[in-house]
Every structure is written in structure tokens, then in C-alpha cells.
Amino acid sequence: MDQRTDWMEFYQGRRVLVTGYTGFKGMWLVLLLRRLGAEVAGYSLDTPTREGARVCERIGLEGRLSYAVRADVRDFERLRQAVAAFAPEVVFHLAAQPIVRKGYLDPRGTYETNVMGTVNILESIRETQSVRSFLNVTTDKVYENQEWCWGYRENEPLDGYDPYSNSKSCSELVTHSYARSFFCDGQCAVSTARAGNVIGGGDFAPHRILPDCIRSAMAGKTIEVHNPHSVRPYQHVLEPLSAYLMIAAGQYEDPLLAGWYNVGPEEEDCLTTGELTETFCSMWGGDQSWKTQHADGPHEANYLKLDCSKLKNVFHWRPTWHIEEAVRQTVQWAKAYAAQKDILKEMEREIETFLVDKGDLA
């Protein structure tokens, strides 16, 4: 398989299961897989935000699935039955409690979802012979953060600081153990992907900078930024999704490609939160502005970058859109949403543009 472009053809007719399909990344992944010709099933709780539920309804998300189950990944019996019933060839595990601050408020629920949810999906796959490729989506926050100015590599220690980050570190370790203990017979290739901060249309999660920017802009308010000097690896949602698809397709054809991969932007697209907000204000237009609003809150890292050399070398992968284009696409989606326009058409336009640009890049 030519890792650069053949993944765009690999999914034609494939049976693919996405856990967490009602989430921000999940709904984009469903649309992307459908564009590539896959038969898609989903397993997920309801969307946690009212705005997110509206997005799912407006794009007709349920109608784009061949099989859908609304249930919790902590419910092993429901999950096992769903995997067995659909008999997927490829599984993407996105279901998670993804918010740092919520992890402080509900650490037990966060660990149960992010750790035992991973155990449950892996156990379900063990019992389903059809699954040939599994990808666990984690986060760049799995690393023991030393506030270094250089990017973390896949061989760095895993020890997230807060309950969310640490639970994702544990999810990684669970996946590593299952890969060695139960999947070394070649039944199923297993990988994890550690993505940086993702932006894009449809993200209405609390305590995230771009959703906060969009909410403030729509309400005609000044954006409040709590930590404008923190550095993060920002990227458009289609960047990591394309990498996930590439990894899962590649290891399906060649299990030796399975492993642990960072997915992040180029060095110049690792911005401070203040710089990202300034870019948003410029793209939004008008007199949109922001201010620093210091507030007491839980610990968050000030400096975080990823070294993506492994993904680049193994799969010849490169980011497609720089941060300015990523913000521009996000703003265009948000304005279409606010104006009650056809956001499905907008998302399909973004996907098509991205795939064309990705193909040209390859």
C-alpha cells in the first residue's frame, strides 16, 4: 500500500465501527468515512451539549449510519453485543470523557470511561474475529509534561498530570498490554494515536478556546482568555482524522506498521492561546476583540508540543492546512451555523477541499 494516498480508496465498502460517533471528532469521522465509501456503524452516548445535539440533527447523522447504538462504553454487555452484531473490519475508538476540567469534577467517572471503556472495547474485539484493525484515539496530554520547548516523542514517559490526562495515559497502557498479550497472533493490528488540540466546526465543548471564541462572537461579546501564553499544537479536525484513517488502513495491510503515533501540526502552527484568539478575531471580522481574564482554575500545562517524526517517516504523512486556513474554515462553518444555512453542505465542502489538497500534497 502506498501510505500517502491509497487510504482514500481502502475504505470503499469496508465495515467500520466508530465509538463516540456523536462527539465533535466522531461526527466528522462518520462523514469522512461515508465520503470514502465505507459502511459505518456507531456506538455512543447522546451528545453532551445542546448545540452538539442540534448539529447531529441538522446533518442527519443517524441516517448516515448502517447501525447505531446509543449506549455507554462502560456497559460491557451492550458494547460486546453491538460489536458482534455489526462485525466490523476496522474499529476507531473515540468514546471518552474528553474535558480536563470535568476530569477534576468527576475523576471516578473519567477513569471509568477512559480506562474501562478501553478495556471493554478491546475485550469486545477479542471476541469478534472480523476485526482486523483497531485504533485507540488518545491525546497529546498523555505525556509526563516537563514544560519542554521541544516536542514529545512516542518513547517519552506516559504520566498525565490531571485525571483526564492520566486516564488517557492509562488507556494507552491498557492498549499496549492488550496488543502484546492478546493480539500478537495477527488477528488484529492495534495502534494508538496521540493528537494535539483540534479545532473545527461543530465543537461546542465547554472550556475550549475556539468554542469559547465562537460563542462570544455570536453573542457580540468580547472573548475572555484565561491563559493567553499557553502553547498548544493546534490543528484542524480533518488533520488527525486523515492520519487515523491512514494508520488503520496501513496496519490492516501490514501489521508491522502498528504502533503508537503522535499526530500534530508543524512547528510554526504551535501557537499561544492569545495568538490563536487574535487569528480568530481577524478571521471573524468586524470589531471582534479579546481580553485576558485571569481566573482561578485547575492546573493546566503551559507548554506542550509533539514530535511527529515517526508518523512522517513511516507513513510519509504531512499536515495539509496551516493554522490560518484551519481557523478560516472553522469561522466559515460557525457563520453558516449561525445563519441557519446547510451545515452538512458546508462540512462536505470542507471534506472535499481537504481531500483534494491532501491528494495534491501527496
CSV table of C-alpha atoms in Angstrom, one decimal:
chain,number,residue,atom,x,y,z
A,1,MET,CA,0.0,0.0,0.0
A,2,ASP,CA,1.2,3.5,-0.9
A,3,GLN,CA,0.6,5.0,2.6
A,4,ARG,CA,0.2,8.5,1.1
A,5,THR,CA,-2.9,8.2,-1.0
A,6,ASP,CA,-4.2,4.6,-1.0
A,7,TRP,CA,-6.1,5.0,2.3
A,8,MET,CA,-8.5,7.2,0.3
A,9,GLU,CA,-9.5,4.1,-1.7
A,10,PHE,CA,-9.1,1.5,1.1
A,11,TYR,CA,-12.4,2.3,2.9
A,12,GLN,CA,-14.6,1.7,-0.1
A,13,GLY,CA,-17.1,-1.0,1.0
A,14,ARG,CA,-15.3,-1.6,4.4
A,15,ARG,CA,-17.3,-2.2,7.5
A,16,VAL,CA,-16.2,0.4,10.1
A,17,LEU,CA,-17.3,1.0,13.7
A,18,VAL,CA,-16.8,4.4,15.4
A,19,THR,CA,-17.3,4.7,19.1
A,20,GLY,CA,-18.1,8.2,20.3
A,21,TYR,CA,-19.7,9.0,16.9
A,22,THR,CA,-21.9,11.8,18.3
A,23,GLY,CA,-18.9,13.8,19.5
A,24,PHE,CA,-17.1,16.5,17.7
A,25,LYS,CA,-14.4,14.3,16.1
A,26,GLY,CA,-16.8,11.4,15.8
A,27,MET,CA,-19.4,13.1,13.6
A,28,TRP,CA,-16.7,14.4,11.2
A,29,LEU,CA,-15.2,10.9,11.1
A,30,VAL,CA,-18.5,9.4,10.1
A,31,LEU,CA,-19.0,12.0,7.3
A,32,LEU,CA,-15.4,11.4,6.1
A,33,LEU,CA,-15.8,7.6,6.1
A,34,ARG,CA,-19.1,7.9,4.2
A,35,ARG,CA,-17.4,10.1,1.6
A,36,LEU,CA,-14.8,7.4,1.2
A,37,GLY,CA,-17.4,4.8,0.6
A,38,ALA,CA,-17.4,2.9,4.0
A,39,GLU,CA,-20.3,1.2,5.6
A,40,VAL,CA,-20.3,2.9,9.0
A,41,ALA,CA,-21.7,1.8,12.4
A,42,GLY,CA,-21.7,3.9,15.6
A,43,TYR,CA,-21.8,3.3,19.3
A,44,SER,CA,-22.1,6.4,21.5
A,45,LEU,CA,-23.9,8.3,24.2
A,46,ASP,CA,-26.0,11.3,23.3
A,47,THR,CA,-24.1,14.4,22.5
A,48,PRO,CA,-23.3,16.2,25.8
A,49,THR,CA,-24.1,19.7,24.7
A,50,ARG,CA,-27.4,21.1,23.4
A,51,GLU,CA,-25.6,22.8,20.4
A,52,GLY,CA,-23.9,19.5,19.6
A,53,ALA,CA,-27.2,17.7,19.5
A,54,ARG,CA,-28.5,20.3,17.1
A,55,VAL,CA,-25.5,19.7,14.8
A,56,CYS,CA,-26.1,16.0,14.8
A,57,GLU,CA,-29.8,16.6,14.0
A,58,ARG,CA,-29.1,19.2,11.2
A,59,ILE,CA,-26.6,17.0,9.4
A,60,GLY,CA,-28.8,13.9,9.8
A,61,LEU,CA,-26.1,11.9,11.5
A,62,GLU,CA,-28.1,8.9,12.5
A,63,GLY,CA,-29.3,8.4,8.9
A,64,ARG,CA,-25.7,8.1,7.7
A,65,LEU,CA,-25.1,5.0,9.8
A,66,SER,CA,-25.9,1.5,8.8
A,67,TYR,CA,-26.1,0.5,12.5
A,68,ALA,CA,-26.3,2.8,15.6
A,69,VAL,CA,-26.4,2.1,19.3
A,70,ARG,CA,-26.8,4.8,21.9
A,71,ALA,CA,-25.1,3.4,25.0
A,72,ASP,CA,-22.2,3.8,27.4
A,73,VAL,CA,-18.8,2.2,26.7
A,74,ARG,CA,-18.9,1.3,30.4
A,75,ASP,CA,-21.7,-1.1,29.6
A,76,PHE,CA,-19.7,-4.1,28.5
A,77,GLU,CA,-22.6,-6.3,27.5
A,78,ARG,CA,-24.2,-3.7,25.3
A,79,LEU,CA,-20.8,-2.9,23.7
A,80,ARG,CA,-19.9,-6.5,23.1
A,81,GLN,CA,-23.3,-7.2,21.6
A,82,ALA,CA,-23.0,-4.2,19.3
A,83,VAL,CA,-19.5,-5.2,18.0
A,84,ALA,CA,-20.6,-8.7,17.4
A,85,ALA,CA,-23.8,-7.7,15.6
A,86,PHE,CA,-22.1,-5.3,13.2
A,87,ALA,CA,-19.0,-7.4,12.7
A,88,PRO,CA,-16.7,-4.6,11.7
A,89,GLU,CA,-13.4,-4.9,9.9
A,90,VAL,CA,-12.0,-1.7,11.3
A,91,VAL,CA,-12.7,0.0,14.7
A,92,PHE,CA,-11.9,3.6,15.7
A,93,HIS,CA,-12.3,4.1,19.5
A,94,LEU,CA,-13.1,7.8,20.1
A,95,ALA,CA,-15.6,7.4,23.0
A,96,ALA,CA,-14.2,9.2,26.0
A,97,GLN,CA,-14.7,11.9,28.7
A,98,PRO,CA,-12.6,14.5,26.9
A,99,ILE,CA,-12.6,17.6,29.1
A,100,VAL,CA,-9.7,18.4,31.5
A,101,ARG,CA,-11.9,20.4,33.9
A,102,LYS,CA,-14.6,17.8,34.0
A,103,GLY,CA,-11.9,15.3,35.0
A,104,TYR,CA,-11.3,17.3,38.2
A,105,LEU,CA,-15.1,17.4,38.9
A,106,ASP,CA,-15.7,13.7,38.2
A,107,PRO,CA,-12.4,11.8,38.4
A,108,ARG,CA,-14.1,8.5,39.0
A,109,GLY,CA,-16.4,8.8,36.0
A,110,THR,CA,-13.5,10.0,33.9
A,111,TYR,CA,-11.3,6.9,34.8
A,112,GLU,CA,-14.2,4.5,34.4
A,113,THR,CA,-15.0,5.9,30.9
A,114,ASN,CA,-11.5,6.3,29.6
A,115,VAL,CA,-9.8,3.3,31.1
A,116,MET,CA,-12.6,0.6,31.5
A,117,GLY,CA,-14.1,1.9,28.3
A,118,THR,CA,-10.9,1.0,26.5
A,119,VAL,CA,-10.8,-2.4,28.3
A,120,ASN,CA,-14.4,-3.1,27.2
A,121,ILE,CA,-13.8,-2.3,23.5
A,122,LEU,CA,-10.7,-4.4,23.4
A,123,GLU,CA,-12.4,-7.3,25.1
A,124,SER,CA,-15.3,-7.0,22.6
A,125,ILE,CA,-12.8,-7.1,19.7
A,126,ARG,CA,-11.1,-10.2,21.1
A,127,GLU,CA,-14.4,-11.9,20.7
A,128,THR,CA,-15.1,-10.7,17.2
A,129,GLN,CA,-13.0,-12.4,14.6
A,130,SER,CA,-14.0,-9.9,11.8
A,131,VAL,CA,-11.9,-7.0,13.3
A,132,ARG,CA,-8.5,-6.7,11.6
A,133,SER,CA,-7.5,-3.1,12.6
A,134,PHE,CA,-8.1,-1.2,15.8
A,135,LEU,CA,-7.1,2.4,16.6
A,136,ASN,CA,-7.4,4.0,20.0
A,137,VAL,CA,-7.6,7.8,19.9
A,138,THR,CA,-5.9,9.3,22.9
A,139,THR,CA,-4.3,12.8,23.3
A,140,ASP,CA,-1.1,14.7,23.4
A,141,LYS,CA,-1.6,15.1,27.2
A,142,VAL,CA,-0.7,11.5,27.9
A,143,TYR,CA,3.0,12.5,28.4
A,144,GLU,CA,4.7,13.5,31.6
A,145,ASN,CA,4.8,17.2,30.9
A,146,GLN,CA,8.2,18.7,31.7
A,147,GLU,CA,7.3,22.1,30.1
A,148,TRP,CA,10.0,21.5,27.4
A,149,CYS,CA,10.2,23.8,24.4
A,150,TRP,CA,10.6,20.8,22.1
A,151,GLY,CA,8.1,18.2,21.1
A,152,TYR,CA,7.5,14.9,22.9
A,153,ARG,CA,8.3,11.7,21.1
A,154,GLU,CA,6.4,8.4,21.4
A,155,ASN,CA,9.1,6.9,23.6
A,156,GLU,CA,8.7,9.6,26.3
A,157,PRO,CA,7.2,8.6,29.7
A,158,LEU,CA,3.4,8.5,29.9
A,159,ASP,CA,2.2,10.1,33.1
A,160,GLY,CA,-0.6,12.7,32.6
A,161,TYR,CA,-0.9,15.2,35.4
A,162,ASP,CA,-4.7,15.7,35.9
A,163,PRO,CA,-7.4,12.9,36.0
A,164,TYR,CA,-8.3,13.3,32.3
A,165,SER,CA,-4.8,13.3,31.0
A,166,ASN,CA,-3.8,10.5,33.4
A,167,SER,CA,-6.8,8.4,32.5
A,168,LYS,CA,-5.7,8.7,28.8
A,169,SER,CA,-2.2,7.6,29.8
A,170,CYS,CA,-3.8,4.6,31.4
A,171,SER,CA,-5.8,3.9,28.3
A,172,GLU,CA,-2.6,3.9,26.3
A,173,LEU,CA,-1.0,1.4,28.7
A,174,VAL,CA,-4.1,-0.8,28.5
A,175,THR,CA,-3.9,-0.8,24.7
A,176,HIS,CA,-0.2,-1.7,24.8
A,177,SER,CA,-0.8,-4.6,27.1
A,178,TYR,CA,-3.7,-6.0,25.0
A,179,ALA,CA,-1.6,-5.6,21.9
A,180,ARG,CA,1.2,-7.7,23.4
A,181,SER,CA,-0.9,-10.2,25.4
A,182,PHE,CA,-3.8,-11.0,23.1
A,183,PHE,CA,-3.3,-9.6,19.6
A,184,CYS,CA,0.3,-10.7,18.8
A,185,ASP,CA,-1.2,-13.7,16.9
A,186,GLY,CA,-2.0,-11.4,14.0
A,187,GLN,CA,-5.8,-11.5,14.4
A,188,CYS,CA,-6.0,-7.7,14.7
A,189,ALA,CA,-3.4,-4.9,14.3
A,190,VAL,CA,-3.6,-2.4,17.2
A,191,SER,CA,-2.4,1.2,17.4
A,192,THR,CA,-2.9,4.4,19.3
A,193,ALA,CA,-2.8,8.0,18.0
A,194,ARG,CA,-2.0,11.0,20.3
A,195,ALA,CA,-3.4,14.1,18.7
A,196,GLY,CA,-2.8,17.7,19.5
A,197,ASN,CA,-5.5,20.3,20.1
A,198,VAL,CA,-8.2,20.1,17.5
A,199,ILE,CA,-10.4,22.9,16.1
A,200,GLY,CA,-13.2,22.9,13.6
A,201,GLY,CA,-16.9,23.4,13.1
A,202,GLY,CA,-19.3,21.7,15.4
A,203,ASP,CA,-17.2,21.8,18.6
A,204,PHE,CA,-19.3,23.3,21.3
A,205,ALA,CA,-17.5,21.8,24.3
A,206,PRO,CA,-17.0,24.0,27.4
A,207,HIS,CA,-13.6,25.3,28.4
A,208,ARG,CA,-12.1,25.1,24.9
A,209,ILE,CA,-10.7,28.2,23.3
A,210,LEU,CA,-12.3,28.1,19.8
A,211,PRO,CA,-15.7,27.2,21.0
A,212,ASP,CA,-15.5,29.9,23.6
A,213,CYS,CA,-14.4,32.4,20.8
A,214,ILE,CA,-17.4,31.3,18.7
A,215,ARG,CA,-19.9,31.6,21.5
A,216,SER,CA,-18.6,35.1,22.4
A,217,ALA,CA,-18.6,36.3,18.8
A,218,MET,CA,-22.1,35.0,18.1
A,219,ALA,CA,-23.3,36.8,21.2
A,220,GLY,CA,-21.4,40.0,20.3
A,221,LYS,CA,-19.3,39.8,23.4
A,222,THR,CA,-15.6,40.3,24.0
A,223,ILE,CA,-13.7,37.0,24.2
A,224,GLU,CA,-12.2,36.2,27.6
A,225,VAL,CA,-8.9,34.3,27.5
A,226,HIS,CA,-7.7,32.8,30.8
A,227,ASN,CA,-4.2,31.7,29.8
A,228,PRO,CA,-3.1,33.6,26.7
A,229,HIS,CA,0.5,32.5,26.9
A,230,SER,CA,0.0,28.7,27.0
A,231,VAL,CA,1.4,27.0,23.8
A,232,ARG,CA,-0.6,24.2,22.1
A,233,PRO,CA,-0.3,22.2,18.9
A,234,TYR,CA,-3.5,23.4,17.2
A,235,GLN,CA,-4.8,21.7,14.0
A,236,HIS,CA,-8.0,21.3,12.0
A,237,VAL,CA,-10.1,18.3,12.9
A,238,LEU,CA,-9.6,16.8,9.4
A,239,GLU,CA,-5.8,16.6,10.0
A,240,PRO,CA,-5.8,13.9,12.7
A,241,LEU,CA,-8.8,12.1,11.2
A,242,SER,CA,-6.9,11.6,8.0
A,243,ALA,CA,-4.0,10.3,10.0
A,244,TYR,CA,-6.2,7.9,11.9
A,245,LEU,CA,-7.6,6.6,8.6
A,246,MET,CA,-4.1,6.3,7.2
A,247,ILE,CA,-2.8,4.4,10.2
A,248,ALA,CA,-5.8,2.0,10.4
A,249,ALA,CA,-5.6,1.2,6.7
A,250,GLY,CA,-1.8,0.8,6.7
A,251,GLN,CA,-1.7,-1.6,9.6
A,252,TYR,CA,-4.7,-3.6,8.1
A,253,GLU,CA,-2.5,-4.3,5.1
A,254,ASP,CA,0.8,-4.6,7.1
A,255,PRO,CA,0.5,-5.3,10.8
A,256,LEU,CA,4.2,-4.3,11.3
A,257,LEU,CA,3.0,-0.7,10.9
A,258,ALA,CA,1.0,-0.9,14.1
A,259,GLY,CA,2.4,1.2,17.0
A,260,TRP,CA,2.0,4.5,18.9
A,261,TYR,CA,1.9,7.7,16.8
A,262,ASN,CA,1.8,11.4,17.6
A,263,VAL,CA,-0.4,13.5,15.3
A,264,GLY,CA,0.2,17.2,15.3
A,265,PRO,CA,0.9,20.3,13.3
A,266,GLU,CA,4.2,21.7,12.0
A,267,GLU,CA,6.3,23.8,14.4
A,268,GLU,CA,5.1,27.1,13.1
A,269,ASP,CA,1.5,26.1,13.9
A,270,CYS,CA,2.1,25.6,17.6
A,271,LEU,CA,0.7,28.9,18.9
A,272,THR,CA,-0.1,30.6,22.1
A,273,THR,CA,-3.8,30.8,23.0
A,274,GLY,CA,-3.6,34.5,22.7
A,275,GLU,CA,-2.2,34.2,19.1
A,276,LEU,CA,-4.9,31.8,18.2
A,277,THR,CA,-7.6,34.1,19.5
A,278,GLU,CA,-6.1,37.0,17.6
A,279,THR,CA,-6.2,35.0,14.4
A,280,PHE,CA,-9.8,34.1,15.1
A,281,CYS,CA,-10.8,37.8,15.7
A,282,SER,CA,-9.1,38.7,12.4
A,283,MET,CA,-10.9,36.0,10.5
A,284,TRP,CA,-14.3,36.7,12.1
A,285,GLY,CA,-14.1,40.4,11.2
A,286,GLY,CA,-16.0,43.4,12.5
A,287,ASP,CA,-14.8,44.8,15.8
A,288,GLN,CA,-14.4,41.4,17.4
A,289,SER,CA,-11.8,41.6,20.3
A,290,TRP,CA,-10.5,39.7,23.2
A,291,LYS,CA,-9.1,40.4,26.7
A,292,THR,CA,-7.2,38.5,29.3
A,293,GLN,CA,-9.4,37.4,32.1
A,294,HIS,CA,-7.4,35.8,34.9
A,295,ALA,CA,-9.4,33.2,36.9
A,296,ASP,CA,-8.6,30.6,39.5
A,297,GLY,CA,-8.7,27.1,37.9
A,298,PRO,CA,-7.2,23.7,38.0
A,299,HIS,CA,-3.6,23.0,36.8
A,300,GLU,CA,-3.1,23.1,33.0
A,301,ALA,CA,0.3,22.8,31.3
A,302,ASN,CA,1.7,26.0,29.9
A,303,TYR,CA,3.8,24.4,27.1
A,304,LEU,CA,3.0,21.4,25.0
A,305,LYS,CA,4.3,20.2,21.6
A,306,LEU,CA,4.5,17.0,19.7
A,307,ASP,CA,7.3,15.5,17.6
A,308,CYS,CA,5.6,13.8,14.7
A,309,SER,CA,8.7,12.4,13.0
A,310,LYS,CA,7.6,8.8,13.4
A,311,LEU,CA,4.3,9.4,11.6
A,312,LYS,CA,6.0,11.3,8.9
A,313,ASN,CA,8.7,8.7,8.3
A,314,VAL,CA,6.5,5.6,8.5
A,315,PHE,CA,3.5,6.9,6.5
A,316,HIS,CA,5.0,9.9,4.6
A,317,TRP,CA,2.3,11.9,6.3
A,318,ARG,CA,2.3,15.7,6.3
A,319,PRO,CA,-0.2,18.3,7.7
A,320,THR,CA,-2.3,19.8,4.9
A,321,TRP,CA,-3.7,23.1,6.3
A,322,HIS,CA,-1.7,25.7,8.3
A,323,ILE,CA,-3.4,27.3,11.3
A,324,GLU,CA,-4.7,30.3,9.4
A,325,GLU,CA,-6.6,28.0,7.0
A,326,ALA,CA,-7.8,25.9,9.8
A,327,VAL,CA,-9.2,28.9,11.6
A,328,ARG,CA,-10.7,30.3,8.4
A,329,GLN,CA,-12.6,27.0,7.7
A,330,THR,CA,-13.8,27.0,11.3
A,331,VAL,CA,-15.1,30.5,11.1
A,332,GLN,CA,-16.8,29.8,7.8
A,333,TRP,CA,-18.6,26.8,9.4
A,334,ALA,CA,-19.6,28.9,12.5
A,335,LYS,CA,-21.1,31.7,10.4
A,336,ALA,CA,-23.0,29.1,8.3
A,337,TYR,CA,-24.4,27.6,11.5
A,338,ALA,CA,-25.4,30.9,13.0
A,339,ALA,CA,-27.1,31.9,9.7
A,340,GLN,CA,-29.1,28.7,9.7
A,341,LYS,CA,-27.5,27.6,6.5
A,342,ASP,CA,-27.0,24.0,5.3
A,343,ILE,CA,-24.1,22.9,7.6
A,344,LEU,CA,-24.0,19.4,6.1
A,345,LYS,CA,-23.2,21.0,2.8
A,346,GLU,CA,-20.6,23.2,4.4
A,347,MET,CA,-18.9,20.1,6.1
A,348,GLU,CA,-19.0,18.2,2.9
A,349,ARG,CA,-17.4,21.1,1.1
A,350,GLU,CA,-14.6,21.2,3.7
A,351,ILE,CA,-14.0,17.5,3.4
A,352,GLU,CA,-13.8,17.6,-0.4
A,353,THR,CA,-11.5,20.6,-0.3
A,354,PHE,CA,-9.3,18.9,2.3
A,355,LEU,CA,-9.1,15.6,0.3
A,356,VAL,CA,-8.2,17.5,-2.9
A,357,ASP,CA,-5.5,19.4,-1.0
A,358,LYS,CA,-4.2,16.2,0.7
A,359,GLY,CA,-4.0,14.4,-2.6
A,360,ASP,CA,-2.1,17.3,-4.2
A,361,LEU,CA,0.2,17.3,-1.2
A,362,ALA,CA,1.0,13.6,-1.6
